Coordinates of C-alpha atoms in Angstrom, one line a residue:
M1 CA -77.4 2.8 21.7
F2 CA -79.1 4.5 18.8
F3 CA -75.9 6.4 18.3
A4 CA -74.2 3.1 17.0
I5 CA -76.8 3.2 14.1
P6 CA -75.7 5.3 11.4
V7 CA -78.4 4.3 9.0
L8 CA -81.1 5.6 11.4
V9 CA -79.1 8.7 12.1
L10 CA -78.6 9.7 8.6
A11 CA -82.2 9.1 7.6
Q12 CA -83.3 11.8 10.0
T13 CA -86.9 9.9 10.0
S14 CA -89.6 9.5 12.6
A15 CA -87.9 6.4 13.7
L16 CA -85.0 8.4 14.8
D17 CA -87.3 10.7 16.6
K18 CA -89.0 7.9 18.6
V19 CA -85.6 6.4 19.6
I20 CA -84.7 9.8 20.8
D21 CA -87.9 10.3 22.6
T22 CA -87.5 7.0 24.3
K23 CA -83.8 7.8 25.4
I24 CA -85.2 11.2 26.9
S25 CA -87.8 9.5 28.8
G26 CA -85.4 7.3 30.5
M27 CA -83.1 10.1 31.4
S28 CA -82.7 11.2 35.1
L29 CA -83.2 14.8 35.8
N30 CA -79.3 15.3 36.5
E31 CA -78.6 13.8 33.0
K32 CA -81.2 16.3 31.4
V33 CA -79.7 19.2 33.0
G34 CA -76.1 18.3 32.2
Q35 CA -77.0 18.1 28.6
L36 CA -77.9 21.9 28.5
F37 CA -74.3 23.0 29.4
I38 CA -71.1 23.4 27.3
V39 CA -68.3 23.7 29.8
G40 CA -64.6 24.3 29.7
F41 CA -61.8 23.4 32.2
P42 CA -58.1 24.3 32.7
Y43 CA -56.7 20.8 32.1
T44 CA -54.7 19.1 29.4
K45 CA -55.8 15.6 30.4
S46 CA -57.9 13.8 32.6
N47 CA -57.7 13.9 36.3
K48 CA -59.8 13.3 39.5
E49 CA -61.2 16.9 39.3
L50 CA -62.3 16.5 35.9
E51 CA -63.7 13.0 36.4
R52 CA -65.5 13.9 39.4
F53 CA -67.1 17.0 37.8
I54 CA -68.3 14.9 34.9
Q55 CA -69.5 12.2 37.0
D56 CA -71.6 14.6 39.3
Y57 CA -72.8 17.2 36.8
K58 CA -72.9 15.1 33.6
P59 CA -72.1 18.1 31.2
G60 CA -73.2 17.4 27.6
S61 CA -70.6 19.4 25.8
F62 CA -67.0 20.7 26.2
L63 CA -65.2 23.7 24.9
L64 CA -61.3 23.5 24.6
F65 CA -59.0 26.4 24.2
K66 CA -55.3 26.9 23.8
R67 CA -54.9 26.0 27.6
N68 CA -56.0 22.5 26.8
I69 CA -53.7 21.9 23.8
Q70 CA -50.1 21.1 24.2
S71 CA -49.5 18.8 21.0
L72 CA -52.0 17.0 18.6
E73 CA -51.5 13.6 20.2
Q74 CA -52.3 15.1 23.4
V75 CA -55.5 16.8 22.5
K76 CA -56.5 13.6 20.6
K77 CA -56.1 11.7 23.7
L78 CA -57.9 14.1 25.9
N79 CA -60.8 14.2 23.5
E80 CA -60.8 10.3 23.5
E81 CA -60.9 10.6 27.5
L82 CA -63.9 13.0 27.4
Y83 CA -65.9 10.8 25.2
K84 CA -65.3 7.8 27.6
L85 CA -66.1 9.8 30.7
S86 CA -69.3 11.2 29.1
Y87 CA -70.5 7.6 28.2
K88 CA -69.8 6.6 31.6
S89 CA -71.7 9.3 33.3
S90 CA -74.8 9.7 30.9
K91 CA -74.4 6.9 28.2
L92 CA -74.3 9.8 25.6
P93 CA -71.6 11.1 23.7
P94 CA -70.3 14.8 24.0
L95 CA -70.2 17.5 21.6
I96 CA -66.6 18.7 21.8
A97 CA -66.0 22.1 20.4
I98 CA -63.2 24.4 19.4
D99 CA -63.0 28.0 17.9
Q100 CA -61.2 27.1 14.6
E101 CA -61.9 30.2 12.5
G102 CA -59.0 30.5 10.7
G103 CA -56.5 33.5 11.0
A104 CA -55.7 34.7 14.5
V105 CA -58.6 32.6 15.8
S106 CA -56.9 29.2 15.2
R107 CA -56.3 26.7 18.1
L108 CA -54.7 23.8 16.2
P109 CA -51.3 23.8 14.6
I110 CA -52.1 23.5 10.8
Q111 CA -49.8 24.0 7.9
P112 CA -49.9 26.3 6.0
S113 CA -51.6 28.5 8.4
P114 CA -55.4 28.8 7.8
P115 CA -56.6 32.0 6.2
N116 CA -58.9 34.2 8.1
A117 CA -62.3 34.8 7.0
L118 CA -61.9 38.1 5.1
A119 CA -59.4 36.5 2.8
I120 CA -61.7 33.6 2.1
G121 CA -64.5 36.1 1.4
Q122 CA -62.4 38.2 -0.9
T123 CA -62.1 35.1 -3.2
Q124 CA -65.9 35.4 -3.9
S125 CA -65.9 31.7 -4.5
K126 CA -68.7 29.6 -2.7
E127 CA -66.7 26.5 -3.9
L128 CA -63.6 27.5 -2.3
S129 CA -65.2 28.4 1.0
E130 CA -67.1 25.2 1.2
E131 CA -63.8 23.3 0.6
M132 CA -62.2 25.2 3.3
G133 CA -64.9 24.0 5.8
Y134 CA -64.7 20.5 4.6
Q135 CA -60.7 20.4 4.8
T136 CA -60.9 22.2 8.6
G137 CA -63.7 19.7 9.4
L138 CA -61.4 16.8 8.5
F139 CA -58.5 18.1 10.7
L140 CA -61.1 18.8 13.7
R141 CA -62.3 15.1 13.3
E142 CA -58.6 13.9 12.9
V143 CA -58.2 14.9 16.8
G144 CA -61.7 14.3 18.0
F145 CA -63.6 17.4 17.6
N146 CA -67.2 17.2 16.3
M147 CA -68.1 21.0 16.7
N148 CA -66.6 24.2 15.4
L149 CA -67.5 27.6 16.8
A150 CA -67.5 29.0 13.2
P151 CA -68.4 30.5 10.8
V152 CA -68.6 34.3 11.9
L153 CA -71.6 35.5 10.0
D154 CA -71.4 39.3 11.3
V155 CA -71.3 41.7 8.4
A156 CA -68.3 44.3 9.3
D157 CA -66.6 46.9 7.3
P158 CA -62.8 45.7 7.3
Y159 CA -61.8 49.3 7.4
S160 CA -64.0 50.2 10.5
T161 CA -62.9 49.8 14.1
S162 CA -65.2 46.7 14.6
F163 CA -63.7 44.2 17.1
I164 CA -64.6 41.5 14.7
G165 CA -62.2 42.8 11.9
V166 CA -60.9 40.2 9.6
R167 CA -63.0 37.5 11.3
S168 CA -65.8 38.6 9.1
F169 CA -66.1 37.5 5.5
G170 CA -66.7 41.1 4.5
S171 CA -69.1 44.1 4.5
D172 CA -71.6 42.6 1.8
P173 CA -74.6 40.8 3.4
T174 CA -75.2 38.8 0.3
L175 CA -71.6 37.7 0.1
V176 CA -71.3 37.0 3.7
K177 CA -74.4 34.8 3.5
E178 CA -73.2 33.0 0.4
I179 CA -69.6 32.5 1.6
G180 CA -70.4 31.7 5.3
T181 CA -73.2 29.3 4.5
A182 CA -70.8 27.5 2.0
Y183 CA -68.3 27.2 4.8
A184 CA -70.9 25.6 7.1
K185 CA -71.8 23.1 4.2
G186 CA -68.2 22.1 4.3
L187 CA -68.1 21.3 7.9
L188 CA -71.4 19.3 7.8
R189 CA -69.7 17.2 4.9
S190 CA -67.1 16.2 7.4
K191 CA -69.9 15.6 10.1
V192 CA -68.7 18.6 12.2
I193 CA -71.4 20.9 13.6
P194 CA -71.0 24.5 12.4
T195 CA -71.8 27.2 14.8
A196 CA -72.8 30.6 13.2
K197 CA -72.0 33.6 15.4
H198 CA -72.8 36.2 16.8
F199 CA -76.6 36.3 16.3
P200 CA -78.2 38.7 15.6
G201 CA -75.0 40.4 14.3
T202 CA -72.3 42.6 15.8
G203 CA -72.0 45.0 12.9
D204 CA -69.2 47.6 13.1
I205 CA -69.5 47.9 16.8
K206 CA -66.1 48.6 18.2
A207 CA -66.8 47.3 21.8
D208 CA -65.9 43.7 22.6
P209 CA -68.6 42.1 24.7
H210 CA -65.6 40.1 26.3
N211 CA -64.8 43.2 28.0
V212 CA -67.7 45.4 28.5
V213 CA -71.7 45.4 28.3
V214 CA -72.2 46.5 24.5
N215 CA -75.1 48.4 23.3
N216 CA -75.8 47.8 19.5
A217 CA -77.9 50.9 18.5
S218 CA -78.6 49.7 15.0
S219 CA -82.2 50.3 13.9
E220 CA -84.4 47.4 13.1
S221 CA -84.5 48.2 9.3
T222 CA -80.5 48.1 9.2
M223 CA -80.5 44.7 11.0
K224 CA -83.0 43.3 8.6
A225 CA -81.2 44.6 5.6
K226 CA -77.8 43.8 6.7
D227 CA -77.1 41.8 9.7
L228 CA -79.7 39.3 9.5
V229 CA -79.4 38.5 5.9
P230 CA -76.4 36.0 6.4
F231 CA -78.3 34.2 9.3
E232 CA -81.4 33.9 7.0
G233 CA -79.3 31.9 4.5
Y234 CA -77.7 29.8 7.3
S235 CA -81.2 28.7 8.7
S236 CA -81.9 27.0 5.4
L237 CA -79.2 24.2 6.4
G238 CA -81.5 22.3 8.6
V239 CA -81.3 20.9 12.2
N240 CA -77.7 19.8 12.4
V241 CA -76.3 23.3 12.9
A242 CA -75.9 25.7 15.7
V243 CA -76.1 29.4 16.3
M244 CA -74.3 31.3 19.0
L245 CA -76.0 34.3 20.5
S246 CA -74.4 37.5 21.0
H247 CA -74.2 39.1 24.4
S248 CA -74.9 42.7 22.8
I249 CA -78.0 44.6 23.8
Y250 CA -80.3 45.5 20.8
P251 CA -83.0 48.0 21.7
A252 CA -84.5 48.1 18.4
L253 CA -85.1 44.4 18.5
D254 CA -85.9 44.1 22.2
P255 CA -87.2 47.1 23.9
N256 CA -86.6 45.6 27.2
R257 CA -82.8 45.7 26.4
E258 CA -82.1 42.3 27.5
P259 CA -78.9 41.1 25.9
A260 CA -79.4 38.7 23.0
S261 CA -78.2 35.8 25.0
F262 CA -81.2 35.8 27.4
S263 CA -83.8 37.7 25.2
S264 CA -86.8 35.8 24.2
K265 CA -87.7 38.3 21.6
I266 CA -84.3 37.6 19.7
S267 CA -83.7 33.9 20.3
T268 CA -87.2 32.7 20.0
E269 CA -89.4 35.4 18.2
L270 CA -86.8 36.6 15.9
L271 CA -84.5 33.5 15.3
R272 CA -87.0 30.5 15.6
N273 CA -90.3 31.9 14.7
G274 CA -89.0 34.8 12.2
L275 CA -86.1 33.1 10.5
K276 CA -87.6 29.5 10.8
Y277 CA -84.5 28.3 12.3
K278 CA -84.4 24.6 13.2
G279 CA -81.0 24.0 14.8
L280 CA -79.4 24.3 18.2
V281 CA -79.2 27.9 20.0
I282 CA -76.1 28.5 22.1
T283 CA -75.2 31.2 24.2
D284 CA -71.7 32.8 24.2
D285 CA -69.8 32.4 27.4
L286 CA -71.8 33.6 30.3
L287 CA -68.7 34.4 32.3
M288 CA -67.9 37.2 29.7
K289 CA -68.3 40.8 31.1
G290 CA -71.1 41.6 28.6
S291 CA -73.2 38.9 30.3
K292 CA -72.0 38.6 33.8
D293 CA -72.1 42.6 34.4
V294 CA -75.7 42.4 33.5
L295 CA -76.9 39.3 35.4
R296 CA -75.0 36.8 37.7
P297 CA -73.8 33.8 35.6
D298 CA -76.2 31.2 37.2
Q299 CA -79.2 33.3 36.6
A300 CA -78.1 34.3 33.3
A301 CA -77.8 30.5 32.4
L302 CA -81.5 30.0 33.7
K303 CA -82.9 33.1 32.0
A304 CA -81.2 32.0 28.6
L305 CA -82.9 28.7 28.8
I306 CA -86.1 30.0 29.4
A307 CA -85.8 32.7 26.8
G308 CA -84.8 30.0 24.0
A309 CA -81.3 28.9 24.4
D310 CA -80.7 25.1 24.1
I311 CA -77.2 25.1 25.5
V312 CA -75.4 27.7 27.6
M313 CA -71.7 28.2 27.6
M314 CA -69.6 28.6 30.8
T315 CA -65.8 27.8 30.3
W316 CA -63.8 29.1 33.1
S317 CA -65.1 28.9 36.7
V318 CA -65.8 25.5 38.2
M319 CA -67.7 27.2 40.9
D320 CA -70.0 29.2 38.7
Q321 CA -70.6 25.9 36.6
E322 CA -71.7 24.1 39.6
R323 CA -74.0 26.9 40.9
A324 CA -75.5 27.4 37.5
I325 CA -76.2 23.4 37.1
K326 CA -78.0 23.5 40.4
T327 CA -79.8 26.5 39.7
V328 CA -81.4 25.2 36.5
R329 CA -82.2 21.9 38.3
S330 CA -83.9 23.7 41.0
A331 CA -85.9 25.8 38.4
I332 CA -87.2 22.7 36.7
E333 CA -88.2 21.0 39.9
D334 CA -90.3 24.1 41.1
G335 CA -91.8 24.7 37.7
R336 CA -89.9 27.8 36.5
L337 CA -88.3 26.1 33.8
S338 CA -90.9 23.7 32.2
I339 CA -89.9 20.1 31.8
D340 CA -91.6 19.9 28.5
L341 CA -89.4 23.0 27.2
V342 CA -86.3 21.2 28.5
N343 CA -87.3 17.8 26.7
Q344 CA -87.6 19.8 23.2
K345 CA -84.1 21.2 24.0
L346 CA -83.1 17.7 24.7
H347 CA -84.4 16.4 21.4
R348 CA -82.7 18.9 19.4
I349 CA -79.4 18.3 21.1
L350 CA -79.6 14.4 20.7
V351 CA -80.6 14.8 16.9
T352 CA -77.4 16.8 16.5
K353 CA -75.4 14.5 18.5
A354 CA -76.6 11.7 16.4
F355 CA -75.4 13.4 13.3
A356 CA -72.0 14.1 14.8
N357 CA -71.5 10.6 15.9
V358 CA -71.9 9.2 12.4
Y359 CA -68.4 10.1 11.4
R360 CA -66.2 6.9 11.2
R361 CA -62.8 7.5 9.8
D362 CA -61.6 5.3 6.9
P363 CA -58.5 3.3 8.5
N364 CA -57.2 3.3 5.0
L365 CA -56.8 7.0 4.8
P366 CA -53.4 8.4 5.7
S367 CA -53.1 10.3 8.8
L368 CA -53.4 14.1 8.5
M369 CA -50.9 14.5 11.4
A370 CA -47.3 14.8 10.8
S371 CA -44.3 16.5 12.7
G372 CA -46.8 18.0 15.2
T373 CA -48.9 19.7 12.6
L374 CA -52.1 18.9 10.5
S375 CA -51.8 19.2 6.8
S376 CA -52.8 17.3 3.6
Q377 CA -51.9 17.7 -0.1
D378 CA -55.7 18.5 -0.9
Y379 CA -55.4 21.3 1.9
V380 CA -52.1 22.7 0.4
N381 CA -53.6 22.8 -3.1
L382 CA -56.6 24.7 -1.8
E383 CA -54.7 27.3 0.1
E384 CA -52.8 28.1 -3.3
K385 CA -56.3 28.4 -4.9
V386 CA -57.5 30.9 -2.2
L387 CA -54.1 32.9 -2.8
D388 CA -54.7 32.8 -6.5
E389 CA -58.3 33.9 -6.3
N390 CA -57.4 36.6 -3.8
I391 CA -55.0 38.2 -6.2
R392 CA -57.4 37.8 -9.1
T393 CA -60.0 39.7 -7.2
N394 CA -57.4 42.6 -6.6
L395 CA -56.8 42.7 -10.3
N396 CA -60.4 42.6 -11.7
T397 CA -61.3 46.0 -10.0
K398 CA -60.8 49.4 -11.1
N399 CA -59.6 52.6 -9.6
P400 CA -59.0 55.8 -11.7
A401 CA -56.3 56.9 -9.4
E402 CA -54.3 53.8 -9.8
T403 CA -54.8 53.8 -13.6
R404 CA -53.2 57.3 -13.7
A405 CA -50.4 55.9 -11.5
S406 CA -49.8 53.1 -13.6
S407 CA -49.5 55.0 -16.7
R408 CA -46.9 57.2 -15.2
V409 CA -44.5 54.0 -14.8
P410 CA -44.2 51.4 -17.5
A411 CA -45.9 48.0 -16.8
T412 CA -42.6 45.9 -17.0
T413 CA -40.6 43.8 -14.6
A414 CA -37.5 44.0 -16.7
E415 CA -36.1 46.2 -14.0
K416 CA -34.8 44.9 -10.9
V417 CA -37.3 44.7 -8.1
C418 CA -36.4 45.9 -4.4
A419 CA -38.4 43.7 -2.2
F420 CA -38.8 44.7 1.6
S421 CA -40.7 43.0 4.4
P422 CA -40.6 41.7 7.8
S423 CA -41.7 38.2 6.7
V424 CA -38.5 36.4 5.6
D425 CA -41.0 33.5 4.1
F426 CA -42.4 36.3 1.7
L427 CA -39.0 37.7 0.6
N428 CA -37.6 34.1 0.0
S429 CA -40.7 32.8 -2.1
F430 CA -40.9 36.0 -3.9
K431 CA -37.5 35.9 -4.9
G432 CA -37.5 32.2 -5.7
A433 CA -40.3 32.5 -8.0
S434 CA -39.4 35.7 -9.9
T435 CA -38.4 35.6 -13.3
E436 CA -36.7 39.1 -13.1
P437 CA -33.6 40.1 -10.8
V438 CA -34.6 40.7 -7.2
Y439 CA -33.1 42.3 -4.3
T440 CA -34.4 41.5 -1.0
K441 CA -34.0 42.9 2.4
Q442 CA -35.7 42.1 5.7
L443 CA -37.2 45.0 7.8
F444 CA -37.5 45.2 11.5
G445 CA -39.3 47.1 14.2
S446 CA -36.3 49.4 14.2
S447 CA -35.9 49.9 10.5
K448 CA -36.3 53.4 9.0
A449 CA -37.2 54.9 5.7
R450 CA -33.5 55.1 4.6
D451 CA -33.3 51.1 4.9
I452 CA -35.8 51.3 1.8
L453 CA -34.3 54.3 0.2
G454 CA -30.5 53.4 0.4
P455 CA -30.9 49.9 -1.5
F456 CA -33.5 51.4 -4.0
K457 CA -30.6 53.8 -5.0
T458 CA -27.5 51.8 -4.8
M459 CA -29.0 48.6 -6.4
Q460 CA -30.7 51.0 -9.1
C461 CA -34.0 49.1 -8.6
G462 CA -36.9 50.1 -10.9
V463 CA -39.7 49.0 -8.5
I464 CA -40.1 49.0 -4.7
L465 CA -42.1 46.2 -3.5
V466 CA -43.1 46.2 0.2
A467 CA -44.9 43.5 2.0
V468 CA -46.7 44.9 5.1
T469 CA -47.3 42.6 8.0
G470 CA -48.2 45.1 10.9
P471 CA -48.4 48.7 11.9
K472 CA -44.5 49.1 12.2
T473 CA -44.1 48.4 8.4
A474 CA -47.3 50.5 7.8
R475 CA -45.6 53.4 9.5
L476 CA -42.5 53.1 7.8
L477 CA -44.4 53.4 4.4
R478 CA -45.9 56.7 5.4
A479 CA -42.3 58.0 5.9
L480 CA -41.4 57.4 2.4
P481 CA -41.0 60.5 -0.1
E482 CA -44.0 60.9 -2.4
D483 CA -42.1 60.1 -5.5
I484 CA -40.9 56.9 -4.0
K485 CA -44.5 55.9 -3.0
K486 CA -45.8 56.4 -6.6
N487 CA -43.3 53.7 -7.7
S488 CA -44.1 51.4 -4.9
V489 CA -46.2 48.1 -5.0
I490 CA -47.7 47.3 -1.5
I491 CA -48.7 43.8 -0.5
N492 CA -50.8 43.9 2.8
L493 CA -50.5 40.7 4.5
G494 CA -52.1 42.1 7.7
S495 CA -55.5 43.9 8.5
P496 CA -57.1 46.2 5.9
G497 CA -56.6 49.3 8.0
L498 CA -52.8 49.1 7.8
V499 CA -53.0 50.6 4.5
P500 CA -55.9 53.0 3.7
K501 CA -58.2 52.6 0.7
E502 CA -57.2 56.1 -0.6
H503 CA -53.5 55.7 -1.0
P504 CA -50.6 57.3 -3.0
Y505 CA -48.9 53.9 -4.1
R506 CA -48.5 52.6 -7.6
K507 CA -50.5 49.4 -6.6
L508 CA -52.0 47.9 -3.5
V509 CA -52.8 44.3 -3.1
Q510 CA -54.8 43.3 -0.1
L511 CA -54.1 39.6 0.8
Y512 CA -54.9 39.7 4.6
F513 CA -52.9 36.9 5.7
N514 CA -49.1 35.9 5.6
H515 CA -49.0 32.4 3.7
K516 CA -45.7 31.0 3.4
D517 CA -46.2 31.0 -0.5
S518 CA -47.6 34.5 -0.6
G519 CA -44.4 35.9 -2.3
K520 CA -44.5 33.0 -4.7
K521 CA -47.9 34.0 -6.0
V522 CA -47.3 37.5 -6.0
A523 CA -44.3 36.8 -8.2
E524 CA -46.2 34.7 -10.6
H525 CA -49.0 37.6 -10.9
F526 CA -46.3 40.4 -10.8
P527 CA -46.7 41.6 -14.4
E528 CA -50.4 41.7 -14.2
I529 CA -50.3 43.4 -10.7
L530 CA -48.2 46.2 -12.4
S531 CA -50.3 46.5 -15.6
S532 CA -53.7 46.1 -13.9
D533 CA -56.1 49.1 -13.3
S534 CA -57.2 47.7 -9.8
E535 CA -58.2 49.2 -6.5
S536 CA -57.8 46.4 -4.0
F537 CA -60.9 45.7 -2.1
A538 CA -63.2 47.7 -4.2
W539 CA -65.5 44.8 -4.9
M540 CA -66.6 44.7 -1.1
N541 CA -67.4 48.3 -0.8

């Protein structure tokens, strides 16, 4: 019942510790083992199979995916059912997690669409990042989630072939630390547990541990100077946070070449002892090939817990989940996994659950759900600020090549602008906000260079504007004549690699996400864009 006493929970005092220890001492072995697992399932509502599994194995945490979400009302009801089933089986609330990073990794319908981490990082604003974390947390709480598997603290060059890509806040370790930690603070303000990933960092590795066993050959000095920096900052946030371990192998950090998920040198010696990290340690999914191709999932679960993980993740196979829970229980019974070590893990888990259970929604506040999506005016205003700051950072950097290009073409929008893009939202919002005459044309996968050149000549446009959304538009750009490229302004709404850093265009603005008002913001800043001496993205290199 201590979860119903917010004052104790918020105080985080020795009184709370005593209550938690008393709770742990009264738990059965089955209840204790269940708390060490975060599981997934293939259902969109409670059924006999799910109820039986929760009653028999008492999992302490759940992770939901797109497969579990049909609508906001449906997932809210599902989460309410998970709470009830957990209380019934173990008298404890669950942690219910989701991957809501923003960008492509967004499980919930949020309007406007959330920006990816790279777009947030480009603002260089800790305040905006924290507010984005807070607003995201409010949306998660609205439908029953109390844990987010974000922020991504991997430091990655956005122009590299890293599988992380735009999920990273950028390539500057200090910036990733500041922006990522701020995002986590925002989640904490909404009483959502942040989960930083993927410790100790993926870097610019192309291979994805979802699909293969990954070897990260980075030196220890490189890891300390780059990859570990964001996690050092994150470790200052205290106990009510989580870190997710990578499945990659780091020979420089663990000569035994154990994947980080079940390496004591990484999860205990480096993370807990070295970085003085106090929160929860969670593995990535042990059913990913980067783990299960090294060690059978049930044995990986046991090894991870012995090495230093508090919670092991298994999200797909009920058979593997059951086998792993039984394996861990047997290991406790025969002493391979110390019960004292388990109780330490449980203490951290219950402290975090107590914090996450403080949240009580103010019944006087308006609902954040409308027409099947999550939104609020505060969130809409925040997204506009992110767009403004993205454009500002593009304009406040310098590139001599673009300075020369700008000098060849007068910086004026008095001439008609020909705007092209596959995105109708961009074209409409640009035209609607422009103070100058604009001709717009939608591009398609089958479009050719002549679809741009024809209107440019017949409409007598002074400036070509192309908003890129994917590789087909990028290829179309490359087919334009050189003299036309020099008179073109490119707005990249997709990943950085679509348009190279060294480019022949008059101006390149990297926004990285296709917000419905991107065109409007570009129109508002268009005179500055034409006259600036910026090299997009230079601040991050």
